[in-house]
Amino acid sequence: MRWGLTVPLTGVPIRDHKPLITELATLGYTDLWSAEVAGADAFTPLVLASEWEQQLRLGTAVVPVHTRGPAALAMSAAALADLAPGRFVLGIGASSETIVTGWNGIAYDPPLARTRDVLRFLRQAFAGEKVDGEFDSFTIKRFRLEKAPDVPPAIMLAALRPQMLRLAAREADGAITNWLSAGDVRQVRAELGDGKELAARIFVCVTEDAEMARNIGRFLIATYLTVPGYAAFHDWLGRGEAMKPMRDAWAAGDRNAAMAAVPIEVIDDLVVHGSAADCRAQINEYVTNGLDTPILATLPTGADLLETARALAPDVRTG
């Protein structure tokens, strides 16, 4: 069974991750996955990890397909594949219009087409081919990597709904999802099918103070799940009606009312919380339901997140 951790940990400088990363494999972790929103980029933490530790699989979850040109993305990925041959997974995804256009000033091309085209471009580039021609969402003129990776990285797609999950099933090496419950895994797995890896970032709040955990969850859910892509995901999962009061309040500009309107059962479905032992048990429910790779994202509670990550290791049996 795979067991992954999201880096960087919130509020922990990248340079201070080394002691934890060097012991993760000993603790039972198999994977280290970066996140890219508005903090560190997806590649830098993994470049450092590739030198600090030689066993963990390293993955990006995810690199947006709009915010880097296809050639620049291929070069960054090829460099990391060269540093960690055979243990790098490139996770790519459409991200959101807020990040792509609002923060980066880049037009948000239709996400399915852009993701498909970048995936196909990368397959050719990693194979050492000269890429020259038109894709539906961009044109490439005579690009070839100076050195194609000796071991091309696996490519996984961020996928929240049927069309992207089917694309991942047809053309990628797996799918990465986010903001789902253990029960939701069955629905996502059914769409992806068997034979392809399914990974998910799982938000974990290690505290037995349920109200603290739920308050953290309220803020995150109101912030994330009002984004159109996530809203559509939860419509598909069947939570649209439960989330309507939150969405209406958010759309009206009342952030506090939106947070207050998040149902407790939705928080408890989507944010794992409790003691470290309780959290591990809940994460294992995801695996039982068809998840291959849980990617733990530890939420800050005031405790030392380095110690929290150690406590969540799969071979820890205290708590």
Coordinates of C-alpha atoms in Angstrom, one line a residue:
M1 CA 0.0 0.0 0.0
R2 CA 1.2 3.5 -0.9
W3 CA 1.1 6.3 1.7
G4 CA 2.0 9.8 0.6
L5 CA 2.6 13.2 2.3
T6 CA 2.0 16.7 0.8
V7 CA 4.9 19.1 0.9
P8 CA 5.7 21.8 1.8
L9 CA 4.0 21.6 5.2
T10 CA 2.0 24.8 5.9
G11 CA 4.3 27.4 7.5
V12 CA 7.4 25.2 7.5
P13 CA 10.3 26.6 5.4
I14 CA 11.3 24.2 2.7
R15 CA 14.9 24.0 4.0
D16 CA 13.5 22.8 7.4
H17 CA 11.8 19.7 5.8
K18 CA 15.1 17.8 5.4
P19 CA 15.1 16.0 8.7
L20 CA 11.5 14.7 8.2
I21 CA 12.0 13.8 4.5
T22 CA 15.1 11.7 5.3
E23 CA 13.1 9.5 7.7
L24 CA 9.8 9.2 5.8
A25 CA 10.6 5.9 4.2
T26 CA 11.7 4.5 7.5
L27 CA 8.4 5.6 9.0
G28 CA 6.5 3.7 6.2
Y29 CA 5.7 6.5 3.8
T30 CA 6.2 5.6 0.1
D31 CA 5.4 8.9 -1.6
L32 CA 6.1 12.6 -1.4
W33 CA 3.8 14.9 -3.4
S34 CA 4.1 18.6 -3.9
A35 CA 1.3 21.2 -4.1
E36 CA 1.3 24.3 -6.1
V37 CA -1.2 27.1 -5.4
A38 CA 0.4 30.4 -4.1
G39 CA 3.4 29.2 -2.1
A40 CA 6.2 27.1 -3.4
D41 CA 6.2 25.9 -7.0
A42 CA 5.6 22.2 -7.6
F43 CA 9.2 21.3 -8.6
T44 CA 11.5 22.9 -6.1
P45 CA 10.6 20.9 -3.0
L46 CA 10.9 17.7 -5.0
V47 CA 14.3 18.6 -6.5
L48 CA 15.6 19.0 -2.9
A49 CA 13.9 15.8 -1.8
S50 CA 15.5 13.9 -4.6
E51 CA 18.9 14.7 -3.1
W52 CA 17.9 14.3 0.5
E53 CA 16.2 10.9 0.1
Q54 CA 16.7 8.1 -2.4
Q55 CA 13.6 5.8 -2.0
L56 CA 10.5 7.9 -2.0
R57 CA 8.4 8.3 -5.1
L58 CA 8.1 12.0 -5.9
G59 CA 5.0 13.5 -7.6
T60 CA 3.5 16.8 -8.5
A61 CA -0.1 17.3 -7.5
V62 CA -0.5 19.2 -9.6
V63 CA 1.3 21.4 -12.2
P64 CA -1.3 23.6 -14.0
V65 CA -1.3 23.1 -17.8
H66 CA -1.9 26.7 -18.6
T67 CA 0.7 28.6 -16.5
R68 CA 3.8 27.2 -18.1
G69 CA 4.4 26.8 -21.8
P70 CA 4.5 23.2 -22.9
A71 CA 8.2 23.2 -23.6
A72 CA 9.0 24.9 -20.3
L73 CA 6.9 22.2 -18.5
A74 CA 8.7 19.4 -20.4
M75 CA 12.1 20.8 -19.4
S76 CA 11.3 21.1 -15.7
A77 CA 9.8 17.6 -15.7
A78 CA 12.7 16.1 -17.6
A79 CA 15.2 17.6 -15.2
L80 CA 13.5 16.1 -12.2
A81 CA 13.1 12.8 -14.0
D82 CA 16.9 12.9 -14.5
L83 CA 17.4 13.6 -10.8
A84 CA 15.1 10.8 -9.6
P85 CA 15.0 8.2 -12.5
G86 CA 12.1 5.8 -12.2
R87 CA 10.5 7.5 -9.2
F88 CA 9.0 10.7 -10.5
V89 CA 5.4 11.1 -11.4
L90 CA 4.3 14.3 -13.2
G91 CA 0.8 15.2 -12.2
I92 CA -0.8 17.9 -14.4
G93 CA -4.2 19.5 -14.3
A94 CA -6.4 22.4 -15.5
S95 CA -6.2 24.3 -12.2
S96 CA -8.8 27.1 -12.0
E97 CA -9.6 30.4 -13.7
T98 CA -8.7 32.2 -10.6
I99 CA -5.1 30.9 -10.6
V100 CA -4.6 30.9 -14.4
T101 CA -6.3 34.2 -15.4
G102 CA -6.7 36.1 -12.1
W103 CA -3.2 35.5 -10.8
N104 CA -1.2 34.9 -13.9
G105 CA -3.0 36.9 -16.6
I106 CA -3.3 33.9 -18.9
A107 CA -6.4 33.0 -20.9
Y108 CA -8.1 30.0 -19.5
D109 CA -8.4 27.7 -22.5
P110 CA -11.1 25.0 -22.4
P111 CA -9.6 22.8 -19.6
L112 CA -10.3 19.3 -21.1
A113 CA -8.7 20.2 -24.5
R114 CA -5.7 22.0 -23.0
T115 CA -5.0 19.1 -20.6
R116 CA -5.3 16.5 -23.3
D117 CA -3.0 18.5 -25.6
V118 CA -0.3 19.0 -23.0
L119 CA -0.5 15.3 -22.1
R120 CA 0.0 14.3 -25.7
F121 CA 2.8 16.9 -26.2
L122 CA 4.6 15.6 -23.1
R123 CA 4.4 12.0 -24.3
Q124 CA 6.2 12.9 -27.5
A125 CA 8.7 15.2 -25.8
F126 CA 9.7 12.6 -23.2
A127 CA 10.1 10.0 -26.0
G128 CA 12.8 12.3 -27.5
E129 CA 10.7 13.1 -30.5
K130 CA 10.8 16.5 -32.3
V131 CA 7.3 18.0 -31.7
D132 CA 6.2 20.1 -34.6
G133 CA 2.6 20.8 -35.4
E134 CA -0.8 21.9 -34.3
F135 CA -2.7 20.8 -31.3
D136 CA -6.3 22.0 -30.7
S137 CA -5.2 24.5 -28.1
F138 CA -1.7 25.5 -29.2
T139 CA 0.9 25.1 -32.0
I140 CA 4.5 23.8 -31.4
K141 CA 7.3 24.5 -33.9
R142 CA 10.2 22.2 -33.9
F143 CA 10.8 21.5 -30.2
R144 CA 12.9 18.7 -29.0
L145 CA 14.4 18.1 -25.5
E146 CA 18.2 18.3 -25.6
K147 CA 18.1 15.2 -23.4
A148 CA 15.0 13.1 -23.1
P149 CA 14.7 11.4 -19.7
D150 CA 16.3 7.9 -19.5
V151 CA 13.1 6.9 -17.7
P152 CA 10.2 9.0 -18.8
P153 CA 8.0 10.0 -15.9
A154 CA 4.5 8.6 -15.5
I155 CA 1.9 11.2 -16.2
M156 CA -1.2 11.5 -14.1
L157 CA -4.1 13.9 -14.6
A158 CA -6.0 15.9 -12.0
A159 CA -9.6 14.7 -12.6
L160 CA -12.8 15.6 -10.8
R161 CA -15.5 14.6 -13.3
P162 CA -16.3 11.9 -15.8
Q163 CA -14.8 13.5 -18.9
M164 CA -11.4 14.1 -17.3
L165 CA -11.5 10.7 -15.5
R166 CA -12.1 9.0 -18.9
L167 CA -9.3 10.9 -20.5
A168 CA -7.0 9.8 -17.7
A169 CA -8.2 6.2 -18.2
R170 CA -7.5 6.3 -22.0
E171 CA -4.3 8.2 -22.2
A172 CA -2.6 8.9 -18.8
D173 CA -1.1 6.6 -16.2
G174 CA -3.7 7.5 -13.6
A175 CA -5.8 10.2 -12.0
I176 CA -5.4 12.5 -9.0
T177 CA -8.4 13.8 -7.2
N178 CA -9.1 16.1 -4.3
W179 CA -11.8 17.1 -1.8
L180 CA -13.7 13.8 -1.7
S181 CA -14.9 11.5 1.1
A182 CA -14.0 7.9 1.6
G183 CA -17.5 6.9 0.2
D184 CA -17.0 9.1 -2.9
V185 CA -14.0 7.0 -3.9
R186 CA -16.2 4.2 -5.2
Q187 CA -18.0 6.7 -7.7
V188 CA -14.7 8.1 -8.9
R189 CA -13.1 4.6 -9.2
A190 CA -16.1 3.4 -11.2
E191 CA -15.6 6.2 -13.7
L192 CA -11.8 5.7 -14.0
G193 CA -12.0 1.9 -14.1
D194 CA -9.6 -0.6 -12.9
G195 CA -6.0 -0.8 -14.0
K196 CA -5.1 2.9 -13.5
E197 CA -3.7 4.4 -10.4
L198 CA -6.1 6.6 -8.4
A199 CA -4.5 9.1 -6.0
A200 CA -6.2 11.6 -3.8
R201 CA -5.1 14.5 -1.6
I202 CA -6.8 14.0 1.8
F203 CA -7.0 16.9 4.2
V204 CA -6.1 15.7 7.7
C205 CA -6.6 17.7 10.9
V206 CA -5.0 15.8 13.8
T207 CA -6.9 17.1 16.8
E208 CA -9.5 15.7 19.2
D209 CA -11.1 19.1 19.4
A210 CA -13.8 18.5 16.8
E211 CA -15.0 22.1 16.8
M212 CA -11.5 23.4 16.0
A213 CA -11.3 20.9 13.1
R214 CA -14.7 21.8 11.8
N215 CA -13.9 25.5 11.9
I216 CA -10.8 24.9 9.9
G217 CA -12.9 22.8 7.5
R218 CA -15.6 25.5 7.2
F219 CA -13.1 28.0 6.0
L220 CA -11.4 25.7 3.5
I221 CA -14.7 24.3 2.1
A222 CA -16.2 27.7 1.6
T223 CA -13.1 28.9 -0.1
Y224 CA -12.4 25.9 -2.4
L225 CA -15.8 24.3 -3.1
T226 CA -17.3 27.6 -4.4
V227 CA -14.8 27.5 -7.3
P228 CA -16.8 26.3 -10.3
G229 CA -14.8 23.2 -11.0
Y230 CA -15.1 21.9 -7.4
A231 CA -18.8 23.0 -7.3
A232 CA -19.5 20.9 -10.4
F233 CA -17.6 18.0 -8.9
H234 CA -19.7 18.0 -5.8
D235 CA -22.9 18.4 -7.9
W236 CA -21.8 15.1 -9.6
L237 CA -21.1 13.5 -6.2
G238 CA -24.6 14.5 -5.0
R239 CA -23.8 17.3 -2.6
G240 CA -25.2 20.2 -4.7
E241 CA -28.4 20.7 -2.6
A242 CA -26.5 20.5 0.7
M243 CA -24.0 23.1 -0.5
K244 CA -26.5 25.5 -2.0
P245 CA -26.9 27.8 1.0
M246 CA -23.1 28.1 1.3
R247 CA -22.8 28.9 -2.4
D248 CA -25.6 31.5 -2.3
A249 CA -24.0 33.3 0.6
W250 CA -20.6 33.2 -1.0
A251 CA -22.0 34.6 -4.3
A252 CA -23.7 37.4 -2.3
G253 CA -20.3 38.3 -0.9
D254 CA -21.1 37.2 2.7
R255 CA -18.1 35.1 3.5
N256 CA -19.0 34.6 7.2
A257 CA -22.5 33.4 6.3
A258 CA -21.0 31.0 3.7
M259 CA -18.8 29.4 6.3
A260 CA -21.6 29.1 8.7
A261 CA -23.8 27.4 6.1
V262 CA -21.4 24.5 5.5
P263 CA -23.2 21.5 6.9
I264 CA -21.3 19.6 9.7
E265 CA -21.8 16.3 7.9
V266 CA -20.1 17.7 4.8
I267 CA -17.1 18.8 6.9
D268 CA -16.9 15.5 8.6
D269 CA -17.1 13.8 5.1
L270 CA -14.4 15.8 3.5
V271 CA -11.9 16.6 6.4
V272 CA -10.4 13.7 8.3
H273 CA -10.0 14.7 11.9
G274 CA -9.5 13.1 15.3
S275 CA -6.5 11.5 17.0
A276 CA -3.6 10.3 14.8
A277 CA -4.9 6.8 15.1
D278 CA -8.5 7.8 14.3
C279 CA -7.2 9.7 11.2
R280 CA -5.2 6.7 10.0
A281 CA -8.2 4.5 10.3
Q282 CA -10.3 7.0 8.3
I283 CA -7.6 7.2 5.6
N284 CA -7.6 3.4 5.3
E285 CA -11.3 3.6 4.5
Y286 CA -10.4 5.5 1.3
V287 CA -8.0 2.7 0.4
T288 CA -10.6 0.0 1.2
N289 CA -13.0 1.8 -1.2
G290 CA -10.5 1.7 -4.2
L291 CA -7.9 4.5 -3.6
D292 CA -4.4 3.4 -4.5
T293 CA -2.5 6.4 -3.1
P294 CA -3.6 8.6 -0.2
I295 CA -1.7 11.9 -0.2
L296 CA -2.0 13.3 3.3
A297 CA -2.3 17.1 3.5
T298 CA -1.9 18.0 7.2
L299 CA -3.8 21.0 8.4
P300 CA -2.4 23.4 11.0
T301 CA -3.8 23.3 14.5
G302 CA -0.9 25.0 16.3
A303 CA 0.9 21.7 16.8
D304 CA 4.3 21.0 15.2
L305 CA 3.4 19.7 11.7
L306 CA 6.7 17.8 11.4
E307 CA 5.6 15.8 14.4
T308 CA 2.1 15.5 13.0
A309 CA 3.5 14.0 9.8
R310 CA 5.5 11.5 11.9
A311 CA 2.4 10.6 14.0
L312 CA 0.4 9.9 10.8
A313 CA 2.9 7.4 9.4
P314 CA 1.3 4.1 8.6
D315 CA 3.5 2.0 10.9
V316 CA 2.8 4.2 14.0
R317 CA 0.3 2.4 16.3
T318 CA 0.1 4.9 19.2
G319 CA -3.0 7.0 20.0

